[in-house]
Coordinates of C-alpha atoms in Angstrom, one line a residue:
M1 CA 126.4 93.3 77.9
L2 CA 125.2 91.4 80.9
L3 CA 124.3 88.5 78.7
A4 CA 127.8 88.6 77.2
A5 CA 129.2 88.6 80.7
A6 CA 127.1 85.7 81.7
A7 CA 128.2 83.7 78.7
A8 CA 131.9 84.6 79.4
S9 CA 131.4 83.6 83.0
A10 CA 129.9 80.3 82.0
T11 CA 132.7 79.4 79.7
M12 CA 135.4 80.1 82.3
H13 CA 133.5 79.0 85.4
T14 CA 131.1 76.3 86.4
T15 CA 127.5 77.5 86.2
R16 CA 125.4 77.0 89.3
L17 CA 121.8 77.4 89.8
P18 CA 121.0 79.5 92.9
S19 CA 120.6 77.4 96.0
P20 CA 117.1 77.3 97.4
R21 CA 118.3 79.2 100.5
A22 CA 119.9 81.9 98.3
R23 CA 116.7 82.3 96.3
E24 CA 114.7 82.7 99.5
M25 CA 117.0 85.4 100.8
T26 CA 116.6 87.3 97.5
T27 CA 112.9 87.0 97.0
N28 CA 111.3 86.4 100.4
S29 CA 111.5 89.0 103.1
S30 CA 110.5 86.7 106.0
A31 CA 113.1 84.2 104.8
T32 CA 115.6 86.9 104.8
A33 CA 114.8 87.9 108.3
H34 CA 115.1 84.3 109.4
A35 CA 118.4 84.0 107.4
A36 CA 119.8 87.0 109.2
H37 CA 119.9 85.0 112.4
K38 CA 121.7 82.1 110.7
A39 CA 123.9 83.9 108.2
H40 CA 126.6 84.4 110.8
A41 CA 128.0 81.0 109.9
A42 CA 130.9 79.4 111.7
S43 CA 132.7 78.6 108.4
A44 CA 133.1 79.9 104.9
E45 CA 131.4 76.8 103.6
S46 CA 128.2 77.4 105.5
A47 CA 128.2 81.2 104.8
S48 CA 128.5 80.4 101.1
E49 CA 125.1 78.6 101.2
F50 CA 123.5 82.1 101.1
L51 CA 125.1 82.9 97.7
D52 CA 123.8 82.2 94.2
D53 CA 127.5 81.6 93.3
P54 CA 129.3 80.1 96.4
D55 CA 132.7 80.4 94.6
L56 CA 132.6 84.1 95.1
L57 CA 133.4 83.6 98.8
R58 CA 137.1 82.9 98.7
D59 CA 139.3 82.1 101.7
Q60 CA 142.7 82.3 100.0
A61 CA 144.8 85.2 98.8
Y62 CA 145.2 85.9 95.0
V63 CA 148.7 86.2 93.7
N64 CA 150.0 85.7 90.1
G65 CA 146.7 84.2 89.0
Q66 CA 146.7 81.6 91.8
W67 CA 144.6 81.2 94.9
V68 CA 147.3 80.7 97.6
G69 CA 148.0 80.8 101.3
S70 CA 151.0 82.4 102.9
A71 CA 154.3 81.1 101.5
T72 CA 156.0 81.5 104.9
S73 CA 153.3 80.3 107.3
A74 CA 150.2 78.2 107.5
N75 CA 148.6 80.7 109.8
T76 CA 145.3 82.3 109.1
Y77 CA 143.2 85.0 110.8
E78 CA 139.5 85.2 111.3
V79 CA 137.0 87.4 109.4
K80 CA 134.0 88.0 111.6
D81 CA 130.5 89.3 111.2
P82 CA 130.7 92.6 113.2
A83 CA 127.1 92.3 114.3
T84 CA 127.5 88.9 116.0
H85 CA 131.3 88.4 116.2
V86 CA 130.9 84.9 114.7
V87 CA 133.6 83.8 112.3
I88 CA 132.5 83.7 108.6
A89 CA 135.9 82.9 107.1
K90 CA 139.6 82.4 107.7
V91 CA 142.1 83.9 105.3
P92 CA 145.9 83.7 105.0
S93 CA 147.9 85.7 107.5
M94 CA 150.4 87.2 105.1
G95 CA 153.4 89.3 105.8
A96 CA 156.2 91.3 104.0
A97 CA 157.7 88.2 102.3
D98 CA 154.4 87.3 100.8
T99 CA 153.9 90.9 99.7
R100 CA 157.3 90.8 97.9
V101 CA 156.1 87.7 96.0
A102 CA 153.0 89.6 94.9
I103 CA 155.0 92.7 93.9
D104 CA 157.4 90.5 91.8
A105 CA 154.4 88.8 90.1
A106 CA 153.0 92.2 89.2
A107 CA 156.4 93.4 87.9
A108 CA 156.7 90.3 85.7
A109 CA 153.2 90.9 84.3
W110 CA 153.7 94.6 83.6
N111 CA 155.4 94.3 80.2
G112 CA 152.6 92.2 78.7
W113 CA 149.8 94.3 80.2
R114 CA 151.3 97.7 79.3
H115 CA 151.7 96.7 75.7
K116 CA 148.1 95.8 75.2
T117 CA 146.2 98.6 73.5
G118 CA 143.9 100.8 75.5
K119 CA 140.9 99.1 73.8
E120 CA 142.1 95.7 74.9
R121 CA 142.5 96.7 78.5
G122 CA 139.2 98.5 78.3
D123 CA 137.5 95.4 77.0
V124 CA 138.7 93.4 80.0
L125 CA 137.5 96.1 82.4
R126 CA 134.2 96.2 80.7
R127 CA 133.8 92.4 81.3
W128 CA 134.8 92.9 84.9
H129 CA 132.1 95.6 85.3
D130 CA 129.4 93.4 83.6
L131 CA 130.2 90.5 85.9
M132 CA 130.0 92.8 89.0
Q133 CA 126.6 93.9 87.8
L134 CA 125.6 90.3 87.2
H135 CA 126.6 89.2 90.6
M136 CA 125.6 92.3 92.5
T137 CA 123.4 90.5 95.0
D138 CA 126.1 88.1 96.0
L139 CA 128.7 90.8 96.3
A140 CA 126.3 92.8 98.5
K141 CA 125.7 89.8 100.8
I142 CA 129.4 89.2 101.2
L143 CA 129.9 92.9 101.9
T144 CA 127.1 93.0 104.5
L145 CA 128.4 89.8 106.3
E146 CA 131.9 91.1 106.8
N147 CA 131.3 94.9 107.0
G148 CA 127.8 94.9 108.6
K149 CA 126.2 97.7 106.6
P150 CA 122.5 97.1 105.6
L151 CA 122.0 95.1 102.5
A152 CA 120.5 98.1 100.7
E153 CA 123.6 100.1 101.3
S154 CA 125.8 97.2 100.2
R155 CA 123.9 97.0 96.9
G156 CA 124.4 100.7 96.5
E157 CA 128.1 100.3 97.1
I158 CA 128.5 97.5 94.6
G159 CA 126.8 99.7 91.9
Y160 CA 129.1 102.6 92.9
A161 CA 132.1 100.2 92.7
A162 CA 131.1 99.0 89.3
S163 CA 130.7 102.5 88.0
F164 CA 134.4 103.2 88.5
V165 CA 135.3 100.1 86.4
E166 CA 132.8 101.2 83.7
F167 CA 134.2 104.7 83.6
Y168 CA 137.8 103.7 83.3
A169 CA 137.0 100.9 80.8
E170 CA 135.9 103.7 78.5
E171 CA 138.8 106.0 79.4
A172 CA 141.4 103.4 78.7
K173 CA 140.9 104.2 75.0
R174 CA 141.4 107.9 75.6
T175 CA 144.9 108.1 77.0
Y176 CA 145.7 111.2 74.9
G177 CA 149.0 113.0 74.8
E178 CA 149.5 116.6 73.8
V179 CA 151.2 118.7 71.1
I180 CA 152.8 121.8 72.7
P181 CA 153.8 124.9 70.8
S182 CA 157.6 125.2 70.7
P183 CA 159.5 128.4 71.4
T184 CA 161.9 127.4 68.7
P185 CA 160.9 127.6 65.0
G186 CA 160.7 124.3 63.2
R187 CA 160.4 122.2 66.3
R188 CA 157.4 120.4 67.8
L189 CA 157.0 119.2 71.4
V190 CA 155.0 116.1 71.9
T191 CA 154.0 114.4 75.2
I192 CA 152.7 110.9 75.6
K193 CA 151.2 109.1 78.6
Q194 CA 152.7 105.8 79.8
P195 CA 152.0 103.5 82.8
V196 CA 154.4 104.2 85.7
G197 CA 154.6 100.5 86.8
V198 CA 153.4 98.5 89.7
A199 CA 150.8 100.2 91.8
A200 CA 150.2 99.4 95.5
L201 CA 146.6 100.0 96.7
I202 CA 145.7 100.1 100.4
S203 CA 142.0 100.3 101.0
P204 CA 139.8 101.0 104.1
W205 CA 137.2 98.7 105.7
N206 CA 134.2 101.1 105.4
F207 CA 133.8 100.8 101.6
P208 CA 135.7 97.6 100.9
S209 CA 134.5 97.2 97.3
A210 CA 134.2 100.8 96.0
M211 CA 137.6 102.0 97.3
I212 CA 139.3 99.0 95.6
T213 CA 137.7 99.6 92.2
R214 CA 138.2 103.3 92.5
K215 CA 141.9 102.7 92.8
A216 CA 142.4 99.5 90.7
A217 CA 140.3 100.5 87.6
P218 CA 142.3 103.6 86.6
A219 CA 145.6 101.8 87.3
L220 CA 144.6 98.8 85.2
A221 CA 143.2 101.1 82.4
A222 CA 146.5 102.9 82.3
G223 CA 148.5 99.7 82.0
C224 CA 149.7 99.4 85.6
P225 CA 149.5 96.0 87.4
V226 CA 148.3 96.3 91.0
V227 CA 148.9 94.8 94.4
I228 CA 145.9 95.3 96.7
K229 CA 146.1 95.2 100.5
P230 CA 142.5 95.2 101.7
A231 CA 141.5 96.2 105.2
E232 CA 142.1 93.3 107.6
D233 CA 138.4 93.3 108.6
T234 CA 137.0 93.2 105.1
P235 CA 139.2 91.1 102.8
L236 CA 136.3 88.9 101.4
S237 CA 134.9 91.7 99.2
A238 CA 138.4 92.2 97.7
L239 CA 138.8 88.5 97.0
A240 CA 135.3 88.3 95.4
L241 CA 136.3 91.1 93.1
A242 CA 139.5 89.2 92.3
E243 CA 137.5 86.1 91.4
L244 CA 135.4 88.2 89.0
A245 CA 138.5 89.9 87.5
E246 CA 140.0 86.5 86.8
R247 CA 136.8 85.4 85.0
A248 CA 136.8 88.7 83.1
G249 CA 140.2 87.8 81.7
V250 CA 142.7 89.9 83.8
P251 CA 146.0 88.1 83.1
P252 CA 147.9 86.4 86.0
G253 CA 150.0 88.9 88.0
V254 CA 148.1 91.9 86.8
L255 CA 145.8 92.0 89.8
N256 CA 147.0 90.6 93.2
V257 CA 145.3 90.6 96.6
V258 CA 147.4 90.2 99.8
T259 CA 145.5 89.5 103.0
C260 CA 147.0 90.3 106.4
P261 CA 145.9 90.8 110.0
R262 CA 146.6 93.9 112.0
K263 CA 149.8 92.6 113.5
H264 CA 151.4 92.4 110.0
A265 CA 149.8 95.6 108.6
A266 CA 152.8 97.8 109.4
D267 CA 155.3 95.3 107.8
V268 CA 153.2 94.9 104.7
G269 CA 152.7 98.7 104.4
L270 CA 156.4 99.2 104.7
E271 CA 157.1 96.7 102.0
L272 CA 154.6 98.4 99.7
S273 CA 155.9 101.9 100.3
S274 CA 159.7 101.1 100.3
N275 CA 160.0 98.4 97.7
R276 CA 161.8 99.9 94.6
V277 CA 159.7 98.0 92.2
V278 CA 156.5 99.7 93.4
R279 CA 156.2 103.1 91.6
K280 CA 152.8 104.3 92.8
V281 CA 151.0 104.0 96.2
S282 CA 147.3 104.9 96.8
F283 CA 145.9 104.9 100.3
T284 CA 142.6 105.8 101.9
G285 CA 142.7 106.0 105.7
S286 CA 143.9 108.0 108.7
T287 CA 146.1 111.0 108.5
A288 CA 148.6 109.4 110.9
V289 CA 149.1 106.3 108.7
G290 CA 149.2 108.6 105.6
K291 CA 152.1 110.5 107.1
I292 CA 154.0 107.2 107.6
L293 CA 153.4 106.0 104.1
M294 CA 154.5 109.4 102.7
R295 CA 157.7 109.2 104.7
D296 CA 158.5 105.7 103.6
C297 CA 157.7 106.4 99.9
A298 CA 160.1 109.4 99.9
S299 CA 163.3 107.3 99.7
T300 CA 162.2 106.0 96.2
V301 CA 160.2 109.1 95.2
K302 CA 157.0 107.2 94.5
K303 CA 153.9 108.8 93.2
L304 CA 151.3 109.1 95.9
S305 CA 147.5 109.5 96.1
L306 CA 146.3 110.0 99.7
E307 CA 142.7 110.4 100.9
L308 CA 143.1 111.0 104.6
G309 CA 140.8 111.6 107.5
G310 CA 139.7 115.1 108.3
N311 CA 137.6 117.3 110.5
A312 CA 133.9 117.7 109.4
P313 CA 131.6 119.9 111.4
L314 CA 128.0 120.4 110.3
L315 CA 126.6 123.9 110.8
V316 CA 123.0 124.8 111.2
F317 CA 122.1 128.5 111.4
D318 CA 119.0 130.3 112.5
D319 CA 117.8 130.8 108.9
A320 CA 118.3 127.2 107.8
N321 CA 115.5 125.1 106.4
L322 CA 115.4 122.7 109.3
E323 CA 113.7 119.8 107.4
N324 CA 116.6 119.9 104.8
A325 CA 119.1 120.2 107.6
L326 CA 117.6 117.2 109.5
N327 CA 117.6 115.1 106.3
G328 CA 121.2 116.0 105.7
V329 CA 122.2 115.0 109.2
I330 CA 120.4 111.7 109.0
V331 CA 122.1 110.8 105.7
A332 CA 125.5 112.1 106.6
K333 CA 125.7 110.9 110.2
F334 CA 124.0 107.5 110.0
R335 CA 124.9 106.1 106.6
N336 CA 127.0 103.1 107.2
A337 CA 126.6 103.8 111.0
G338 CA 128.5 107.0 110.6
Q339 CA 131.6 105.4 109.0
T340 CA 131.9 107.5 105.9
C341 CA 134.3 110.2 104.8
V342 CA 131.5 112.8 104.9
S343 CA 130.2 111.9 108.4
P344 CA 130.2 115.0 110.6
N345 CA 132.3 114.8 113.8
R346 CA 130.0 117.3 115.5
L347 CA 126.9 119.5 115.0
L348 CA 127.1 123.2 115.6
V349 CA 123.6 124.7 115.9
Q350 CA 122.8 128.4 116.3
A351 CA 121.0 129.3 119.5
G352 CA 117.8 130.5 117.8
V353 CA 116.9 127.0 116.4
Y354 CA 118.8 124.8 118.9
E355 CA 116.0 123.5 121.0
E356 CA 113.7 122.8 118.0
F357 CA 116.5 121.2 116.0
V358 CA 117.6 118.9 118.9
T359 CA 114.1 117.8 119.7
R360 CA 113.3 117.0 116.0
L361 CA 116.6 115.3 115.5
A362 CA 116.1 113.1 118.6
E363 CA 112.7 112.1 117.2
R364 CA 114.2 111.2 113.8
V365 CA 117.0 109.2 115.3
S366 CA 114.6 107.2 117.5
E367 CA 112.8 106.1 114.3
L368 CA 115.9 104.5 112.7
H369 CA 115.7 100.7 112.5
V370 CA 118.9 99.2 114.1
G371 CA 119.5 95.5 113.2
H372 CA 121.6 93.0 111.4
G373 CA 122.4 94.1 107.9
L374 CA 120.5 91.2 106.3
Q375 CA 117.3 92.0 108.2
P376 CA 114.6 93.7 106.1
G377 CA 114.3 97.4 106.8
A378 CA 117.6 97.7 108.7
Q379 CA 119.0 101.2 108.4
V380 CA 121.8 101.1 110.9
R381 CA 123.9 98.1 111.5
R382 CA 123.9 96.5 115.0
P383 CA 127.3 97.2 116.7

């Protein structure tokens, strides 16, 4: 399938040999360490030198199959490497009016997309998955540059993100209805599943690729076009995924990405949650923002999927296997610098093992390698 994806990509997109610098970053650890100090480029053009396929680093929004800026303003905002605060790209500063254009494009594309067979939609998703696998290293580098997580974690996330696309590519063909026993003789009750319409997807910064495919893949498989609002800090991963979706054959208007800075986030969120054309909203983020979206969706009775912040203590009792407990704490608390949905807010340790546990935990934490995400062996990103 990867060979087929490569062939498809070559026919739709100019094929480039990896740049010497990109090859060094992939194959040479010392070169990677050196590159880590230079990768915080002052422009998208120089940052793209570190990619096998520089066209994956996009600096425009994606609406109705076109790479565009804001229709109402020439303003942009900066995307920075969080480890160095150096600008790696500037993307359009879009607002509510731009979001309405994307929603209207999705609505116009809905009829054509919904009437494709499940197999046809699944074939497109399968190509998208294969291209993600083919370009995994580049996608991981983009993710690390804008999010900061170590490259090994970024590669893991890209694999995780691709797995959602693969799963729903297969499920697209299995949109089964149901035959229900009737209480009345001679009658039969039949249910069918149909796409609800335009879906608005609002994703967080901590998993900028996986949380998009987790939302977009099932919507696209079901026949729903999507408008994606990525986190303002990490739009480049979303745009790279849109580039690959276009190469995979996703029709214009079926997948749209709107970029906006924090100052426009509330306006864009309100447009997505109150616009009558949008029939489904999916959000991953804070409970406070989830409440606002739920309130604003109520007027049009939209379907909602909310994954909101919670309270996550980790408990260690006297009879615990301390080695297992320590391993669990290190993974849960320090993965992605503690910015995951399963990161514990606090540790509660029973008195009988408290001193030993704290001592051993301090030793384990002191051994973690803190550094830029592109540096070999980095386990925790530099703040």
